[in-house]
PDB file of C-alpha atoms in Angstrom:
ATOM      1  CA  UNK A   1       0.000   0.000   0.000  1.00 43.00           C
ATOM      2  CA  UNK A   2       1.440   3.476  -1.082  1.00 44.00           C
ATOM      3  CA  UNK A   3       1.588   6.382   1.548  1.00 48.00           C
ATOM      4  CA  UNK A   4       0.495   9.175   1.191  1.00 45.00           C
ATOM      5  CA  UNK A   5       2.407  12.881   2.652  1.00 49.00           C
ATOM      6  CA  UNK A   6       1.136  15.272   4.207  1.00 52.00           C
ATOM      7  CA  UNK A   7       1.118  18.632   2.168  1.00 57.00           C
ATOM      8  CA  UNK A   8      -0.339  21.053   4.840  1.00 62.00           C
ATOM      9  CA  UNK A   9       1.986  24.124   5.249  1.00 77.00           C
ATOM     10  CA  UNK A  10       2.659  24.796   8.619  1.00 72.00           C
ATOM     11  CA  UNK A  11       1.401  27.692  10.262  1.00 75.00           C
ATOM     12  CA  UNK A  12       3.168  30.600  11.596  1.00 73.00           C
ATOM     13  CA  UNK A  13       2.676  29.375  15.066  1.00 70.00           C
ATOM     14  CA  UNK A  14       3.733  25.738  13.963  1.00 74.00           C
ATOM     15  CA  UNK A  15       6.979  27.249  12.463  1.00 78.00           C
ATOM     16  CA  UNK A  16       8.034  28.763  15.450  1.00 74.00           C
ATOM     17  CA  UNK A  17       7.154  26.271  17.381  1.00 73.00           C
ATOM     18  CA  UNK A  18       9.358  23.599  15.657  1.00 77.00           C
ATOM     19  CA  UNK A  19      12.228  26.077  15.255  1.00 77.00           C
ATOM     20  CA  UNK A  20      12.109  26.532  19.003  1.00 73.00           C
ATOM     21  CA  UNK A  21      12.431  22.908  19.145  1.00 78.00           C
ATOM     22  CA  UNK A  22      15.728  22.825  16.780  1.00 79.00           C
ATOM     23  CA  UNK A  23      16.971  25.485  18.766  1.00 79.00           C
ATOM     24  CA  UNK A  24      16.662  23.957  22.405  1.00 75.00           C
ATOM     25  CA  UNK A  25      16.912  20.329  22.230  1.00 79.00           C
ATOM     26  CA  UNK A  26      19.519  18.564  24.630  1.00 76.00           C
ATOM     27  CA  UNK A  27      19.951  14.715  25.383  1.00 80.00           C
ATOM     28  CA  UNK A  28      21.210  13.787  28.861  1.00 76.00           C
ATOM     29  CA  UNK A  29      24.126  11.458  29.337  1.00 77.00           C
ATOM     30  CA  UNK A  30      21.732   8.456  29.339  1.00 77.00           C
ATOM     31  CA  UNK A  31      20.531   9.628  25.845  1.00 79.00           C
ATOM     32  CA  UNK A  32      16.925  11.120  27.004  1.00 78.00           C
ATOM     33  CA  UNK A  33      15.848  14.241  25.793  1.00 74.00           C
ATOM     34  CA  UNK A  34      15.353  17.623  27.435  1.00 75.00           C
ATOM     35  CA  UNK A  35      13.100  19.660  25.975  1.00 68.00           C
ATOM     36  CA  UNK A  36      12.227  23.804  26.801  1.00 68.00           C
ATOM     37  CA  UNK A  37       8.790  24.837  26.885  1.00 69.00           C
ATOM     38  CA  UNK A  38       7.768  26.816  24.012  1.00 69.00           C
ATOM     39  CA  UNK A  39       6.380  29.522  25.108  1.00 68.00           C
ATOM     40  CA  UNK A  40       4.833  32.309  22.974  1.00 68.00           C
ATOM     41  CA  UNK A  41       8.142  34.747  21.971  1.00 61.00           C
ATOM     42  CA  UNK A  42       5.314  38.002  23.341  1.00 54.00           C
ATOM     43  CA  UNK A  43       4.407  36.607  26.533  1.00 56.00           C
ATOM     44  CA  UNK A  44       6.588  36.325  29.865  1.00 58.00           C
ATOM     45  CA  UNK A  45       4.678  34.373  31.628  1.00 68.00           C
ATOM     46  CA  UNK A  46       2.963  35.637  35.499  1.00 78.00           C
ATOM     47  CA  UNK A  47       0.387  33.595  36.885  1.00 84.00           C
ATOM     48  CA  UNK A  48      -1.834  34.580  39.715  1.00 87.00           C
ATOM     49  CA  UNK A  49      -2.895  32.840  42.352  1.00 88.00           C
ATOM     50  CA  UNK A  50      -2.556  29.416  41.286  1.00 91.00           C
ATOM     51  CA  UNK A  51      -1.630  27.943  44.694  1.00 92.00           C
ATOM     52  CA  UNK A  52      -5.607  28.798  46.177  1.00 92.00           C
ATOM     53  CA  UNK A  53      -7.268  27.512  42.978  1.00 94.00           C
ATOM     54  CA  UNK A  54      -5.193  23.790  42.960  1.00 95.00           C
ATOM     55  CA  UNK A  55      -5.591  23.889  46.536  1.00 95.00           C
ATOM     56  CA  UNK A  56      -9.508  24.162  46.516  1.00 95.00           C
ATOM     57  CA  UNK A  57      -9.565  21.496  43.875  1.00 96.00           C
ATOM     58  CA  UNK A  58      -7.500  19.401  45.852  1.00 97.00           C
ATOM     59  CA  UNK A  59      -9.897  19.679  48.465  1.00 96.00           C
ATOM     60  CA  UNK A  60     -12.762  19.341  46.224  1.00 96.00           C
ATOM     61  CA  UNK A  61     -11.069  16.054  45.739  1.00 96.00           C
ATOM     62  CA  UNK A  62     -10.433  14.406  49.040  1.00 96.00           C
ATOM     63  CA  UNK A  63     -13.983  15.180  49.560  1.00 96.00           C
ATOM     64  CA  UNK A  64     -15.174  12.644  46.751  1.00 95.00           C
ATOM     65  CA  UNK A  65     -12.213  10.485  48.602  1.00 95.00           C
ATOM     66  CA  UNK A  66     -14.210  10.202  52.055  1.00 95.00           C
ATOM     67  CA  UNK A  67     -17.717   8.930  49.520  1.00 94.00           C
ATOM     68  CA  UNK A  68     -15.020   6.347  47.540  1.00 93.00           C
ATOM     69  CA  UNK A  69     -11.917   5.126  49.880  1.00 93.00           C
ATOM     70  CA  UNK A  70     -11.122   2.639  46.946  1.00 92.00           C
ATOM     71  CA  UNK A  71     -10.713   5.818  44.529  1.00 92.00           C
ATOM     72  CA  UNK A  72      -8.274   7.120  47.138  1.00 94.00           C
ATOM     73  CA  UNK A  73      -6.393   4.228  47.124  1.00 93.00           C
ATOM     74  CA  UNK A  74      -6.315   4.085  43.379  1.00 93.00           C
ATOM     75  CA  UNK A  75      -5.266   7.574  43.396  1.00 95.00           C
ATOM     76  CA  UNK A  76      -2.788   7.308  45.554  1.00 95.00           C
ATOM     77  CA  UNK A  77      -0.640   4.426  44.545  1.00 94.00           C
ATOM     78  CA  UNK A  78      -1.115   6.203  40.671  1.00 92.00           C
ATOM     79  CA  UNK A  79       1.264   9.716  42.733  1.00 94.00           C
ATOM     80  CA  UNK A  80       3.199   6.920  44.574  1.00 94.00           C
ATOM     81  CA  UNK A  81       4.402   5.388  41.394  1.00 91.00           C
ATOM     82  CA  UNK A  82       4.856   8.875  39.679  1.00 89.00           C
ATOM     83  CA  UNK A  83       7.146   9.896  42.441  1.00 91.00           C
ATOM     84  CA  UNK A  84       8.864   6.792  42.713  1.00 92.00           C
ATOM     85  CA  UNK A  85       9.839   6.818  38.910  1.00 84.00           C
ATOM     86  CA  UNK A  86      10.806  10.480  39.343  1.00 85.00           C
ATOM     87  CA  UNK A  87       8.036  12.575  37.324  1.00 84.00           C
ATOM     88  CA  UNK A  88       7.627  14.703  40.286  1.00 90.00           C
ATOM     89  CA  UNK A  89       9.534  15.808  43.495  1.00 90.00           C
ATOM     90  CA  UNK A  90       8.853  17.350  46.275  1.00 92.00           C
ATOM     91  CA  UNK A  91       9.692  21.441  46.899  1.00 89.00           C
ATOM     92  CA  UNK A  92       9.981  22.241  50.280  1.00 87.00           C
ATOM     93  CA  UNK A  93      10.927  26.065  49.891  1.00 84.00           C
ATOM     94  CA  UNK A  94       7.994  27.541  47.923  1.00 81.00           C
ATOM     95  CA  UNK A  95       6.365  31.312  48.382  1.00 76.00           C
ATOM     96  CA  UNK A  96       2.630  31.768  48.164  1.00 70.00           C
ATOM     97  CA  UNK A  97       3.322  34.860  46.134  1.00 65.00           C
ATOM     98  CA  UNK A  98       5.282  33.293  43.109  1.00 73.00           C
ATOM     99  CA  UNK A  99       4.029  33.889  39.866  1.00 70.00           C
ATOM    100  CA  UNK A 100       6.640  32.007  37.599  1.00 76.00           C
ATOM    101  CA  UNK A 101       5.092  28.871  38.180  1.00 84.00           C
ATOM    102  CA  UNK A 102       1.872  27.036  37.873  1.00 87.00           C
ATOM    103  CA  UNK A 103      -0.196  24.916  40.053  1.00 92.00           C
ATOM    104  CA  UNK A 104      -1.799  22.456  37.934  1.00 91.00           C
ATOM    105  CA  UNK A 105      -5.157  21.347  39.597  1.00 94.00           C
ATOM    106  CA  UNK A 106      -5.792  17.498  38.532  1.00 95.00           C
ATOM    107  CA  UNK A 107      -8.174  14.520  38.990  1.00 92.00           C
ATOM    108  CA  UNK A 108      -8.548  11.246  37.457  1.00 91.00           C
ATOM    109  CA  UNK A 109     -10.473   9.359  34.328  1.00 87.00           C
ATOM    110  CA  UNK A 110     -11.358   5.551  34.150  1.00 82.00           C
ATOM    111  CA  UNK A 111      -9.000   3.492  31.681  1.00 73.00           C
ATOM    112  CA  UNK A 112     -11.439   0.265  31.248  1.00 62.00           C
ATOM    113  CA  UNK A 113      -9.827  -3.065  30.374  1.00 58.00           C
ATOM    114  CA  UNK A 114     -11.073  -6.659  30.097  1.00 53.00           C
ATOM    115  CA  UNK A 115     -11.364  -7.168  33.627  1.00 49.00           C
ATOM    116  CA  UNK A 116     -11.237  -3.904  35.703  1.00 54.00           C
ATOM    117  CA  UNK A 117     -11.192  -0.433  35.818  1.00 72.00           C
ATOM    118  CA  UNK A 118      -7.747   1.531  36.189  1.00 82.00           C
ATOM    119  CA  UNK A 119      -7.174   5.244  36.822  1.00 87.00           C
ATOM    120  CA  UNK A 120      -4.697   7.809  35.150  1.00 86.00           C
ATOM    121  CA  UNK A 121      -4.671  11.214  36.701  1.00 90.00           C
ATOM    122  CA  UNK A 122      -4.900  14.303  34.713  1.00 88.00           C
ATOM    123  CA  UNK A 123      -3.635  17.704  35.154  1.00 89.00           C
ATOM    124  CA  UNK A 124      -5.052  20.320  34.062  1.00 89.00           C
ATOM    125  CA  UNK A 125      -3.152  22.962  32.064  1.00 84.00           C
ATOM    126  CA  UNK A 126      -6.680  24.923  31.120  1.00 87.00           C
ATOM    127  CA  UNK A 127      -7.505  26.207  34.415  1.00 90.00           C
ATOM    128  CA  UNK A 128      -7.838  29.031  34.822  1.00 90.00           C
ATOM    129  CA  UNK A 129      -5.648  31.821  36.880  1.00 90.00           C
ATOM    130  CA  UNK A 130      -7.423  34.199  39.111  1.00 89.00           C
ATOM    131  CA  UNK A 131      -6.827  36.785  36.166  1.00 88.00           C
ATOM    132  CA  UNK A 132      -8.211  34.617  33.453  1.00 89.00           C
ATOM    133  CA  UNK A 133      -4.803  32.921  31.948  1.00 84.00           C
ATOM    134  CA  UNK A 134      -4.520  29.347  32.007  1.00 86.00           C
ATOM    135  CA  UNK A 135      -1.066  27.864  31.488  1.00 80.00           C
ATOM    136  CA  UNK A 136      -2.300  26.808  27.777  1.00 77.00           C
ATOM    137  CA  UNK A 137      -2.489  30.044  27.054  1.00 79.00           C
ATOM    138  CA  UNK A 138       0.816  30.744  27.278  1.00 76.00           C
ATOM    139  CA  UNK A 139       2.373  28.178  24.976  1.00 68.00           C
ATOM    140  CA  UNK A 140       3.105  27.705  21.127  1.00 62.00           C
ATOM    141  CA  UNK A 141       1.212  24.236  20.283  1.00 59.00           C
ATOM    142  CA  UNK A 142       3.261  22.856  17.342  1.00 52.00           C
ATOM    143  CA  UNK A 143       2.841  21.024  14.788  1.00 47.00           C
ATOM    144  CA  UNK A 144       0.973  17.712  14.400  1.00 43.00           C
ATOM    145  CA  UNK A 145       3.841  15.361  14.362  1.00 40.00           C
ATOM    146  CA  UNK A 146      10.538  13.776  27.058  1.00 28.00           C
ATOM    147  CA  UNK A 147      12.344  14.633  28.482  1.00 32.00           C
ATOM    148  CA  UNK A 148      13.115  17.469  31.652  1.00 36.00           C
ATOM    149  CA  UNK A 149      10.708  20.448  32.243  1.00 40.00           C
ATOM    150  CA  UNK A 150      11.810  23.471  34.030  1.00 43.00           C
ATOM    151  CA  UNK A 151      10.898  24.315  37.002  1.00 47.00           C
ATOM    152  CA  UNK A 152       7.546  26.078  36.255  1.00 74.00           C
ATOM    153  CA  UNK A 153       4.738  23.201  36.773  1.00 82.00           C
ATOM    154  CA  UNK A 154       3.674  21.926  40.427  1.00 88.00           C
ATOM    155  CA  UNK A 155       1.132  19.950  42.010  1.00 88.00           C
ATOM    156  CA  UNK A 156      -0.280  20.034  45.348  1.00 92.00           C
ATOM    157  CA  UNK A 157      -0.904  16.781  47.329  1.00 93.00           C
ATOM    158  CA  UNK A 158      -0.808  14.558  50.450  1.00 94.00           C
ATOM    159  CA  UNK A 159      -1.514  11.318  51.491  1.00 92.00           C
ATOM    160  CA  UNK A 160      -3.482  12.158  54.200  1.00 90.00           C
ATOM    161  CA  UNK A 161      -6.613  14.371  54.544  1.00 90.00           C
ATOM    162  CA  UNK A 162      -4.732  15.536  57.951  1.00 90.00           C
ATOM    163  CA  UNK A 163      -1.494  15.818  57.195  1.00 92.00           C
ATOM    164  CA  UNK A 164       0.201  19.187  55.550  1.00 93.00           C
ATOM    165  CA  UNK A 165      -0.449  19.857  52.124  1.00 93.00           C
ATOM    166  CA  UNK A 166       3.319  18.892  49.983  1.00 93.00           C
ATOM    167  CA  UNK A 167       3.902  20.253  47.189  1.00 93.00           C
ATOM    168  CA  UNK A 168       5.541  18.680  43.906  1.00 91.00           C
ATOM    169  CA  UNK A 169       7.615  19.890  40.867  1.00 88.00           C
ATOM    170  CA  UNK A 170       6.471  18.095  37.383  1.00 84.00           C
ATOM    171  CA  UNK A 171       9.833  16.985  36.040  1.00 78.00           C
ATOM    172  CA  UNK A 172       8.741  15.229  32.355  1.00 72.00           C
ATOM    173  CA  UNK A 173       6.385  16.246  29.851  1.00 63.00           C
ATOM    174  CA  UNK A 174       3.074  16.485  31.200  1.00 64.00           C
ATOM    175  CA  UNK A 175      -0.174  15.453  29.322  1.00 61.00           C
ATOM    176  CA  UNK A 176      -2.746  17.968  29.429  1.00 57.00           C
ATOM    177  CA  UNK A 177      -0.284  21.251  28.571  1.00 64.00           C
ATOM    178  CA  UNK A 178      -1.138  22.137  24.695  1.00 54.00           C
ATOM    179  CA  UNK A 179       2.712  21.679  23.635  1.00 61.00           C
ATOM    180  CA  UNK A 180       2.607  17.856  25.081  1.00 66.00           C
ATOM    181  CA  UNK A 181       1.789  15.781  22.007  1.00 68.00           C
ATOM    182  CA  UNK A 182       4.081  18.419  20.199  1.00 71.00           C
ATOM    183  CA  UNK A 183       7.086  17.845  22.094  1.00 71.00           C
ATOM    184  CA  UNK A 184       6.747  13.831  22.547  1.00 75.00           C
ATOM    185  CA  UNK A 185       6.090  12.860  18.468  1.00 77.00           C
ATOM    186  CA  UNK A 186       8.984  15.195  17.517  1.00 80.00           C
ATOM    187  CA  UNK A 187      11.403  13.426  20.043  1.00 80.00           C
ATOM    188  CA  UNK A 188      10.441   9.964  18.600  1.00 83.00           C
ATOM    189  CA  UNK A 189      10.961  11.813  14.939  1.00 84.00           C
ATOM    190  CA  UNK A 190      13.924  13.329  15.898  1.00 84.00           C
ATOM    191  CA  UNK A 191      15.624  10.012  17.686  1.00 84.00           C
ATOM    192  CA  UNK A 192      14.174   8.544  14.395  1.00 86.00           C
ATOM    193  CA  UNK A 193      16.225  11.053  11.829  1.00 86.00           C
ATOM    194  CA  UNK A 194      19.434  11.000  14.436  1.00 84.00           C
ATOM    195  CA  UNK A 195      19.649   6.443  14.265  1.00 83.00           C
ATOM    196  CA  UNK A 196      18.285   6.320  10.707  1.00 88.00           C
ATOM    197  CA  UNK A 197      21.711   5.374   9.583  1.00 87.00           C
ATOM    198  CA  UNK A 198      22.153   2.740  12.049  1.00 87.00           C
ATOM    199  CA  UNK A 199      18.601   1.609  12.240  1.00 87.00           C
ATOM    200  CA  UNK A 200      17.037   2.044   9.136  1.00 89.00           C
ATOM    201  CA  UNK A 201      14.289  -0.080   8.785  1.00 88.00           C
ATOM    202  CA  UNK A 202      13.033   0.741  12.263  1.00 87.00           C
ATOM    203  CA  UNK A 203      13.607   4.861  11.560  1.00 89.00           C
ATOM    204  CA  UNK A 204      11.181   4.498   8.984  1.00 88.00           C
ATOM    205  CA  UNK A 205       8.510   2.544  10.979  1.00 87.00           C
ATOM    206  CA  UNK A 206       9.115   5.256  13.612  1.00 85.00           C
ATOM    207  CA  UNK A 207       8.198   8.083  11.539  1.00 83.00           C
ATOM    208  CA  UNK A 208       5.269   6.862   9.509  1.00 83.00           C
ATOM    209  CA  UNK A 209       3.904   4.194  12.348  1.00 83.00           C
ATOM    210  CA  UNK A 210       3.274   5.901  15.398  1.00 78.00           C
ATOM    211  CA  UNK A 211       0.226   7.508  16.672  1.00 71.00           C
ATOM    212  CA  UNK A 212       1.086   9.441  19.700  1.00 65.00           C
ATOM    213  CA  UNK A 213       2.323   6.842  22.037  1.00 70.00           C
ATOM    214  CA  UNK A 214       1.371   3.777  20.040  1.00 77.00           C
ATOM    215  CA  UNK A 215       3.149   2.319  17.464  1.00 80.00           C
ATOM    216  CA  UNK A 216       0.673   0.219  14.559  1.00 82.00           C
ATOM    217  CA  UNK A 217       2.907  -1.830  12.273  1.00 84.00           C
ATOM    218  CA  UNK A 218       3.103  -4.833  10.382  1.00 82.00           C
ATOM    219  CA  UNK A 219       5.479  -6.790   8.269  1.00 84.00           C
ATOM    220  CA  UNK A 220       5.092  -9.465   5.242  1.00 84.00           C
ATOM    221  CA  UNK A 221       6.158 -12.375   7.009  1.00 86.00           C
ATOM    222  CA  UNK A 222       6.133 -13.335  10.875  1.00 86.00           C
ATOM    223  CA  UNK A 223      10.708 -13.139  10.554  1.00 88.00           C
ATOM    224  CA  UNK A 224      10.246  -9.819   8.923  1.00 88.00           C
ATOM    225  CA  UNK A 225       7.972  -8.237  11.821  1.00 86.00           C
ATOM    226  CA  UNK A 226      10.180 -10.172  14.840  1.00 88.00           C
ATOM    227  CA  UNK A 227      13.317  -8.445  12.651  1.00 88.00           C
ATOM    228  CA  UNK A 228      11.607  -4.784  12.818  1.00 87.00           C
ATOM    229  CA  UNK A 229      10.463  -5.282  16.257  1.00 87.00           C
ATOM    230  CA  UNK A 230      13.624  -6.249  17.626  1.00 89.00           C
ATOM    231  CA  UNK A 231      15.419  -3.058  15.655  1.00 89.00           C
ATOM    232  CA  UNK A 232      12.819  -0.839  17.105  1.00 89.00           C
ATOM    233  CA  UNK A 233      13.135  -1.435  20.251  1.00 88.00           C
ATOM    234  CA  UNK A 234      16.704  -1.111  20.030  1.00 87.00           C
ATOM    235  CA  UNK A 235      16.314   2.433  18.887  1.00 88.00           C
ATOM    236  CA  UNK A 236      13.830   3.931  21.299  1.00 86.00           C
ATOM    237  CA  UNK A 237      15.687   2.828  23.767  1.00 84.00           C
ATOM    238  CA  UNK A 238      18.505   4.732  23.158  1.00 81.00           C
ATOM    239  CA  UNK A 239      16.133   7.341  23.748  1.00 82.00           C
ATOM    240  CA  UNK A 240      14.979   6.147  26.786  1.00 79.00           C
ATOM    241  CA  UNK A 241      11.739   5.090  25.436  1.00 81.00           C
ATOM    242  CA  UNK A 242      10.401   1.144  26.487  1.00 80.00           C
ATOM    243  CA  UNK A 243       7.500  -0.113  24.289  1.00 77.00           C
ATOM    244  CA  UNK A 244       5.513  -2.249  26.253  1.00 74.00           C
ATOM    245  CA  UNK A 245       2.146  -4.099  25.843  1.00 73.00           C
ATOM    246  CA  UNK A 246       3.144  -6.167  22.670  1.00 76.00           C
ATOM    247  CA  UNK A 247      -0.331  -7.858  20.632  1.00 76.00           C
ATOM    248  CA  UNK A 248      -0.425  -9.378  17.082  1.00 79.00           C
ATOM    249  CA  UNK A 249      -2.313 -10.917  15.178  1.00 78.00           C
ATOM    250  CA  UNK A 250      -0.244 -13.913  14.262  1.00 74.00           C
ATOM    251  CA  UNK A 251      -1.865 -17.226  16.005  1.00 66.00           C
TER     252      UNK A 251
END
């Protein structure tokens, strides 16, 4: 089957938004990628009173906790793993009256499967401030197409309804903000144009096969798709990117 490219010209705000990219991009030692927010070139970003808004949604929250303990628990061991894998950590010297950072407010949506129901929490980049900006606002959204933030994006939270409120840095891209799909695809394209040399069968499946965070391929014969599964894996995790959750179609 032949594919088809995409002609669309990119607009203004796409442009800048990828050249931003070009112009930023880092990998760490380990080969992961660091990646600046893009923000719009006209704004400098102050946010007001951020802190009281996440904090009445977190409270909002461990309300609907005390009506569903088993939602807590859920909720909880979803944070746990996120700050045991390093996606956030804790700030213990924060002011109330900082305005170069955001306090995402967040809650949770149902992932179904076969035999239960999971959670993934959500933040929520389109709240907004207590002058009418949400964080979205501030940001070029890129182009249709991980991995350290700066400092800029918290969370509030705590285990327990009595104990003190903590409060958390975001440290990877965070779904939700309008530049997040932009910034993941082009670091699988980019890791994709960097390895094409060495990988080049897998580059290719990389570039054309991947919808956001899942990869759809296919191969003529059952030693062809082991072959490009093999090299693909390979690749993305020089990146620091782990496929997981393997299905096919072959008996």
């Amino acid at each position: 089957m032949e594919t088809i490219e995409s002609t669309r010209k990119l607009t203004t705000e796409e442009l800048a938004c990828e050249q931003h990219f070009v112009n930023t991009i880092e990998r760490t030692a380990e080969g992961r990628f660091m990646a600046c927010l893009p923000f719009k070139k006209q704004v400098n970003p102050k946010f007001e009173n951020t802190r009281g808004i996440a904090l009445k949604r977190l409270r909002g929250l461990e309300r609907r906790f005390t009506r569903d303990p088993a939602l807590k628990i859920q909720y909880t061991q979803f944070l746990d793993e996120y700050r045991a894998l390093g996606y956030m950590k804790q700030v213990t010297n924060w002011s109330k009256d900082e305005q170069e950072v955001f306090y995402l407010p967040h809650h949770c949506v149902f992932k179904n499967t076969a035999d239960h129901s999971k959670i993934r929490v959500v933040f929520d980049a389109s709240c907004k401030d207590s002058t009418g900006t949400s964080f979205n606002d501030t940001f070029l959204t890129g182009p249709v197409t991980q991995q350290d933030l700066m400092f800029i994006l918290r969370i509030l939270w705590r285990d327990d309804r009595t104990a003190d409120v903590e409060t958390y840095e975001l440290t990877t891209v965070t779904y939700g903000t309008s530049s997040a799909s932009f910034i993941a695809t082009r670091c699988l394209k980019q890791l994709a144009e960097t390895y094409h040399g060495k990988h080049p069968v897998a580059a290719t499946h990389i570039r054309r096969d991947f919808y956001m965070d899942d990869l759809l391929t296919g191969a003529d014969t059952l030693a062809q798709a082991r072959t490009v599964r093999d090299e693909i894996i390979q690749l993305l995790r020089g990146g620091g990117f782990e496929l997981s959750k393997w299905a096919s179609n072959c008996p």
